[in-house]
Structure formats: structure tokens, C-alpha cells
PDB file of C-alpha atoms in Angstrom:
ATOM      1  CA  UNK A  11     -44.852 -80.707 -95.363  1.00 68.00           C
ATOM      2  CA  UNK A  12     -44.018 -78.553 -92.328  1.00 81.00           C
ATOM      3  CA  UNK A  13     -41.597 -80.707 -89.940  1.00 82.00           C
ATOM      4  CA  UNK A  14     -39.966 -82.075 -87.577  1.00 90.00           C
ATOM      5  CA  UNK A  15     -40.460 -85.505 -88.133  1.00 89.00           C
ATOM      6  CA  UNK A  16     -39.909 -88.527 -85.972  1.00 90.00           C
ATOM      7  CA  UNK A  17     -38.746 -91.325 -88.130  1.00 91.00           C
ATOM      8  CA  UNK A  18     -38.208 -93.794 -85.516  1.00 92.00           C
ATOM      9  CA  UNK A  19     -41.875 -93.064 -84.689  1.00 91.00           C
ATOM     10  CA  UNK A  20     -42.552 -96.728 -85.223  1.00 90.00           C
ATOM     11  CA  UNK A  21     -40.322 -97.941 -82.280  1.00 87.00           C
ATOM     12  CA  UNK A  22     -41.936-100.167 -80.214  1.00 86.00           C
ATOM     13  CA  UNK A  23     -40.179 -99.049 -77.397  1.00 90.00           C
ATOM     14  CA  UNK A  24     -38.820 -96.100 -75.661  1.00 91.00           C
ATOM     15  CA  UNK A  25     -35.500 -95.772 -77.239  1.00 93.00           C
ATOM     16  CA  UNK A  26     -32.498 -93.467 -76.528  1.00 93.00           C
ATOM     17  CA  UNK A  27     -30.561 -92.359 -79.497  1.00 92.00           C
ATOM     18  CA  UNK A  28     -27.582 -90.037 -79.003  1.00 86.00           C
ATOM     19  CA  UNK A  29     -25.676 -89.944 -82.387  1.00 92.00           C
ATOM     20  CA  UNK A  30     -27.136 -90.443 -86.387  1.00 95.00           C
ATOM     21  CA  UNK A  31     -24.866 -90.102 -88.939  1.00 96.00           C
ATOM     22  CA  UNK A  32     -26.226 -89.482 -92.657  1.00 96.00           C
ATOM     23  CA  UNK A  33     -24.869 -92.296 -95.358  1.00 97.00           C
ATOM     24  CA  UNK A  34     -26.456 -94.266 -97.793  1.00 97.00           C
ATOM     25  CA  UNK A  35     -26.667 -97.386 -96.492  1.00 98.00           C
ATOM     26  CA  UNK A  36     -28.122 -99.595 -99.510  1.00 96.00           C
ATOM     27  CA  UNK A  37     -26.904 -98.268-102.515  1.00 94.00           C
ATOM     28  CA  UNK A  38     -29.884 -96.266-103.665  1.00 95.00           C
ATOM     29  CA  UNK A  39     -28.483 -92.763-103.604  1.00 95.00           C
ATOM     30  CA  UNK A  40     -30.352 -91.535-100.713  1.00 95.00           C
ATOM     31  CA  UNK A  41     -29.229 -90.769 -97.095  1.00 96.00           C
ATOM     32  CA  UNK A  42     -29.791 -92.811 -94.863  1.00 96.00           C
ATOM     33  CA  UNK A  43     -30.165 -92.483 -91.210  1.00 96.00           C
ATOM     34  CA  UNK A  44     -27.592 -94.685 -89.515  1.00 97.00           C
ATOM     35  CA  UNK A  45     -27.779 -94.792 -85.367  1.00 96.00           C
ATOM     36  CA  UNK A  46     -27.346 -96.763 -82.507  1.00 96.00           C
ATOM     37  CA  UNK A  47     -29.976 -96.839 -79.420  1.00 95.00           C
ATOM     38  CA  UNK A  48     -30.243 -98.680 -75.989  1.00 95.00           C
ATOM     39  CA  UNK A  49     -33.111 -99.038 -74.170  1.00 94.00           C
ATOM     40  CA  UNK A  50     -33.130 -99.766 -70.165  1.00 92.00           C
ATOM     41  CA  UNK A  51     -36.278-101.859 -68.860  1.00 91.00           C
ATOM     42  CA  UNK A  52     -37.228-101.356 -65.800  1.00 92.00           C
ATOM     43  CA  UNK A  53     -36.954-105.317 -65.136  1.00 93.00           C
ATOM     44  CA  UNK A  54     -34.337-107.225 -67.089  1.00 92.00           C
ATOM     45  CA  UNK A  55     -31.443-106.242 -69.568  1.00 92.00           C
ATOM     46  CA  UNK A  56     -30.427-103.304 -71.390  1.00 93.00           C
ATOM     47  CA  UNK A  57     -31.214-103.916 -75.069  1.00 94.00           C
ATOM     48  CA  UNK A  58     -29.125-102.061 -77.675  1.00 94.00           C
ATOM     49  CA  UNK A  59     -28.517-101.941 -81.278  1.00 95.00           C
ATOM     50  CA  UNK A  60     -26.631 -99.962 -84.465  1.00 96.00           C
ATOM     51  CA  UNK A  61     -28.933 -99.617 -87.180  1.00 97.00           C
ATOM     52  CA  UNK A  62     -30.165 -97.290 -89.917  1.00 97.00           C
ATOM     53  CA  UNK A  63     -33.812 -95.821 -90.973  1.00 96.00           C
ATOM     54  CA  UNK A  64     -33.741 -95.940 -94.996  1.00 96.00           C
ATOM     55  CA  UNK A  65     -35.146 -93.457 -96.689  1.00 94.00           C
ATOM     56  CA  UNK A  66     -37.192 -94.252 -99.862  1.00 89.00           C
ATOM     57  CA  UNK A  67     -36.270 -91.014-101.361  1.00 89.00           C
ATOM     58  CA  UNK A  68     -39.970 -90.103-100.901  1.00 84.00           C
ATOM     59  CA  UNK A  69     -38.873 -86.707 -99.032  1.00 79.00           C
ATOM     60  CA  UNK A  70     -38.877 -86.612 -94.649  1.00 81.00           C
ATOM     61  CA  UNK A  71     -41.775 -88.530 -93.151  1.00 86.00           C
ATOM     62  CA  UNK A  72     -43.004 -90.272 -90.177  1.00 86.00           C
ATOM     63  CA  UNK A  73     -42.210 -94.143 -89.301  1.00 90.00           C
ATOM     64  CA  UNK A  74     -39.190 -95.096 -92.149  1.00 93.00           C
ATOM     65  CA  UNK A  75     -38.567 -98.840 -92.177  1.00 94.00           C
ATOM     66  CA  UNK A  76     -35.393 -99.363 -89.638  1.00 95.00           C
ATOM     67  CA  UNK A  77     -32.994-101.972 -89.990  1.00 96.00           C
ATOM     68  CA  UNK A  78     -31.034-103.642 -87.621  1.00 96.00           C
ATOM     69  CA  UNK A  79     -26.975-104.392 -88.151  1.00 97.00           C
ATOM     70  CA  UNK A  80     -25.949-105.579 -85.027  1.00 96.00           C
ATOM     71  CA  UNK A  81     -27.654-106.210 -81.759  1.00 94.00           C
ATOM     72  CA  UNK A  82     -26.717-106.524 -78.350  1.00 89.00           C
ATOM     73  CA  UNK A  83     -23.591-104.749 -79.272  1.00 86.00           C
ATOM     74  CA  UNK A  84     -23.293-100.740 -80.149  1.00 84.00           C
ATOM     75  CA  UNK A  85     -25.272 -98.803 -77.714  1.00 89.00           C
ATOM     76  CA  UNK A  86     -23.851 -95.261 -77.835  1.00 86.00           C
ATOM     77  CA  UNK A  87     -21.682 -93.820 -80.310  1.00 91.00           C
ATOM     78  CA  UNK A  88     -20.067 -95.132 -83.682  1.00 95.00           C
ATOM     79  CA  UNK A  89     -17.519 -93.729 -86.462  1.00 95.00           C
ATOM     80  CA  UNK A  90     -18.188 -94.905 -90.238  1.00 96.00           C
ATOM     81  CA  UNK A  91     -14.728 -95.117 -91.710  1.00 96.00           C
ATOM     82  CA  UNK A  92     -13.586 -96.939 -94.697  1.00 95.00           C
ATOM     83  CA  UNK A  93     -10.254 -99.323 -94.019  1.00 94.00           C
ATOM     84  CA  UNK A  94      -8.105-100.818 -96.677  1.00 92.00           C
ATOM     85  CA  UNK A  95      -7.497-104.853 -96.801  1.00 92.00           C
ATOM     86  CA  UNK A  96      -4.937-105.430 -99.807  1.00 92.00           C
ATOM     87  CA  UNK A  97      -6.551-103.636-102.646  1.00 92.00           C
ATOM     88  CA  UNK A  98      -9.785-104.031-101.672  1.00 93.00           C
ATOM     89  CA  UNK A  99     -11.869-101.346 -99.729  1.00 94.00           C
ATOM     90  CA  UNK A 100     -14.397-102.170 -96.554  1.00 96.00           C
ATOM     91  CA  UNK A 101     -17.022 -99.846 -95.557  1.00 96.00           C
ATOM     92  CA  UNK A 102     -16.559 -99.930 -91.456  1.00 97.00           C
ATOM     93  CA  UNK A 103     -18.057 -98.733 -88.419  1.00 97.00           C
ATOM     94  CA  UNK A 104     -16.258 -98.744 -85.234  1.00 97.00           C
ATOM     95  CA  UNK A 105     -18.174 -99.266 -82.203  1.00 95.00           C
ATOM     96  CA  UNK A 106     -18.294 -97.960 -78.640  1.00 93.00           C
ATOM     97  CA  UNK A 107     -19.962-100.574 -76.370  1.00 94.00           C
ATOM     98  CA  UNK A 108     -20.571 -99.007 -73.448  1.00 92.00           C
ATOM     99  CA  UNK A 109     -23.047-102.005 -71.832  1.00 92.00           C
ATOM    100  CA  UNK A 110     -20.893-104.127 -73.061  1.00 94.00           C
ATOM    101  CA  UNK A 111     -17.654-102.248 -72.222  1.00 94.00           C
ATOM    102  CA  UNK A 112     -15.863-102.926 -75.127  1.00 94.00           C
ATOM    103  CA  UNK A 113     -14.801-101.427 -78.674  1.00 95.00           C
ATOM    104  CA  UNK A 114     -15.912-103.352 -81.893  1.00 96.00           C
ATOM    105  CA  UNK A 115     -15.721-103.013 -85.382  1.00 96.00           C
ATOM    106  CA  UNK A 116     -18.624-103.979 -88.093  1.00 97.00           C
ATOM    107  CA  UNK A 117     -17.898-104.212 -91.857  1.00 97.00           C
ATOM    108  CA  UNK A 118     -19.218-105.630 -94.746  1.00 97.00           C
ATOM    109  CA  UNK A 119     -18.305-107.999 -97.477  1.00 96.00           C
ATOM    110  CA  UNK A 120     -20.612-106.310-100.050  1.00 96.00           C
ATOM    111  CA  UNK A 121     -18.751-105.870-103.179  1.00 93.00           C
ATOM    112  CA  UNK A 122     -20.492-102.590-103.691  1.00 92.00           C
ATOM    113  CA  UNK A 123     -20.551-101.805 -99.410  1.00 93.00           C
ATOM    114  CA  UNK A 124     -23.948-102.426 -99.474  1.00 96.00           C
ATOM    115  CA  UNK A 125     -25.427-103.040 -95.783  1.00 97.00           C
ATOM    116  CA  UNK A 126     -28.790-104.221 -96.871  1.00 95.00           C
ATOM    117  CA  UNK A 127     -27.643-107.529 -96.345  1.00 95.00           C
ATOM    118  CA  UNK A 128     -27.203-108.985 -93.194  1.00 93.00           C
ATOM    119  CA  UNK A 129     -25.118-112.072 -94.236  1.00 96.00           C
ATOM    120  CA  UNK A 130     -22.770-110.187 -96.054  1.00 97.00           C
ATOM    121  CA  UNK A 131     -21.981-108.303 -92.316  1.00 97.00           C
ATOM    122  CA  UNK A 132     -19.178-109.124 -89.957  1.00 97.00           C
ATOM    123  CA  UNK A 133     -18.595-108.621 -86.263  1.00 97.00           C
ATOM    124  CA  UNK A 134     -14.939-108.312 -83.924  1.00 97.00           C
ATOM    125  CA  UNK A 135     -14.288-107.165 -81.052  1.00 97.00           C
ATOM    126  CA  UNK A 136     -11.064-104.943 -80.841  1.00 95.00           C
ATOM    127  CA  UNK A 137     -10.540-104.414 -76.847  1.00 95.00           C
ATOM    128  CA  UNK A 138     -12.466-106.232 -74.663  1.00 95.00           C
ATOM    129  CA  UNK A 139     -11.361-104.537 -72.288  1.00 94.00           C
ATOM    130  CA  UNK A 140     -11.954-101.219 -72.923  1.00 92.00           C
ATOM    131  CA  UNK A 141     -14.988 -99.739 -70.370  1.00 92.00           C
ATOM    132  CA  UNK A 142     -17.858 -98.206 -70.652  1.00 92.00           C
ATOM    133  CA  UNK A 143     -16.501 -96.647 -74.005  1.00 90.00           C
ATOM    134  CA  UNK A 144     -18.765 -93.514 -74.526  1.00 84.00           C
ATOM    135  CA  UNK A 145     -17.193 -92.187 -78.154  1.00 89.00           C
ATOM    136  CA  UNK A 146     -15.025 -92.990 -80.771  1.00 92.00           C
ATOM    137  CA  UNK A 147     -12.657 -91.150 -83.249  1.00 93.00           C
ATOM    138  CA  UNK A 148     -10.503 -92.133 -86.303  1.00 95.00           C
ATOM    139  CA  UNK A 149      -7.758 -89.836 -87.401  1.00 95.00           C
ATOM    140  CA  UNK A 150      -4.053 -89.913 -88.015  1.00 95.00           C
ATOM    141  CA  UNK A 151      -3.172 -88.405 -84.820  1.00 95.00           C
ATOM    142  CA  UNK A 152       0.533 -88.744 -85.070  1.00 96.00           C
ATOM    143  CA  UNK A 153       0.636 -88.169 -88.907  1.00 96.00           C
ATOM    144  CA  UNK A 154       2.125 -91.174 -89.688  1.00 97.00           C
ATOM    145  CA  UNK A 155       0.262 -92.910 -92.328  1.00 92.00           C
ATOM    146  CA  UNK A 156      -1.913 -94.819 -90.301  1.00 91.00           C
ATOM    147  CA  UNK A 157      -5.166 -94.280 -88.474  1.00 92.00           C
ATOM    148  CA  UNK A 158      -5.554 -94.477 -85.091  1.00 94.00           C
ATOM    149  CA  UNK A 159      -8.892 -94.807 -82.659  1.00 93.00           C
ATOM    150  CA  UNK A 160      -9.501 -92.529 -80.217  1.00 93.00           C
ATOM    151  CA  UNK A 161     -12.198 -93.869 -77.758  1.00 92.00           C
ATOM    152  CA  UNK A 162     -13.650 -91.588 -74.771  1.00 90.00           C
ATOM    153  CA  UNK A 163     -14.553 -94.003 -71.382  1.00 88.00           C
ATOM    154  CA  UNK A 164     -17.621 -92.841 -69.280  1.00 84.00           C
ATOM    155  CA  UNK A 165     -16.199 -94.278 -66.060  1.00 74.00           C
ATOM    156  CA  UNK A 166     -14.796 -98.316 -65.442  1.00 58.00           C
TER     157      UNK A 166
END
């Protein structure tokens, strides 16, 4: 099959994307197509969500099956990272909010990091107070041992 492809072609809206990032997202060994979106209505509020297409392994097509993490939350743009909690490993994704003007962070309690299951997935906020936060970034800036977020603001 010749491409491209549009596999958010069964959006039921018009929605903006601006960043996907390619991880497997249930545990099945194929990339997934993890993103965040907003849409702005011409009457009412801005939705927006984080969420990932999943690929069946069945090669690029039209329409794959999307599913939702978090809504009403991520908007914009979004770092996977995995954090440490005692000996125990949490696949993470910081959040920009930039509706919402915040930073969050999303994780999982999946044994395996599986985010297939929405029960198993948690929610914080980390500033509330940080604008309209347009990117984020997690390195060891300093080189200290520790990672740091790095978050871009639009304008407050």
C-alpha cells in the first residue's frame, strides 16, 4: 500500500495534533502512536486529550482504534520518561497543559507498564501554576543525578 495514511481518520471531530511519539503502549510489541490533541468549538470549551492509536501490527492503515488516557488535561506537548519509586519502575508521561495552564504527570500502576488499562492510570498535577505550558523536557541539566523538567510557556 502506497501512503500517507491518516490514522486518526476516524475522529469525529476536527482535531489538532502537534506532537506523536512512537511506544508500545499495550504490551504487544508494536508501536504505538501516542499524542495529545485539543479541539476549539466555535461555541463552548476547548476539549483536549493524551491518547494513543494502537496498531494491530497489521502494517499502516486508515482509522486505528484510539484510546483515551486522560481527558480534559494534556492538550499540547508531552515527554514519556520512566521514574524510579524504591525499586520499582513507572512508565510516565509528563504533561504540558496549556488550557489548563498547568504541568501534570500520568503514570501507571501496571506491573508490566501496560496503559491498556485505564484503572491501573494515575493523574497529579505538579505546578498549578505554571501557564500556558507549550513543551516539556526531562534531562539532567545540571548533571547531578537527578532529572529535572524543563517546560517552555506560550505566554501567561
Amino acid at each position: 500500500p502506497v501512503g500517507p495514511f491518516n490514522i486518526a481518520s476516524n475522529d469525529s471531530r476536527d482535531w489538532a495534533y502537534h506532537k506523536v511519539v512512537w511506544k508500545d503502549m499495550d504490551n504487544d510489541g508494536d508501536l504505538d502512536a501516542l499524542t495529545a490533541r485539543f479541539f476549539l468549538p466555535t461555541v463552548g470549551d476547548t476539549l483536549h486529550d493524551i491518547l494513543y492509536f494502537e496498531n494491530t501490527g497489521q502494517g499502516f492503515s486508515e482509522g486505528w482504534t484510539e484510546h483515551i488516557i486522560n481527558s480534559d488535561g494534556a492538550d499540547v506537548h508531552f515527554s514519556p520518561i520512566t521514574l524510579t519509586v524504591g525499586s520499582r519502575d513507572y512508565d510516565c508521561i509528563v504533561v504540558g497543559e496549556f488550557f489548563n495552564q498547568q504541568l501534570s504527570i500520568l503514570w501507571t500502576d501496571s506491573p508490566d507498564n501496560d496503559w491498556s488499562d485505564s484503572s491501573m492510570i494515575n493523574y497529579r498535577v505538579i505546578n498549578p501554576d505554571a501557564g500556558q505550558t507549550f513543551d516539556t523536557v526531562i534531562d539532567d541539566y545540571n548533571r547531578d543525578g537527578t532529572l529535572e523538567i524543563l517546560s517552555t510557556e506560550y505566554k501567561t
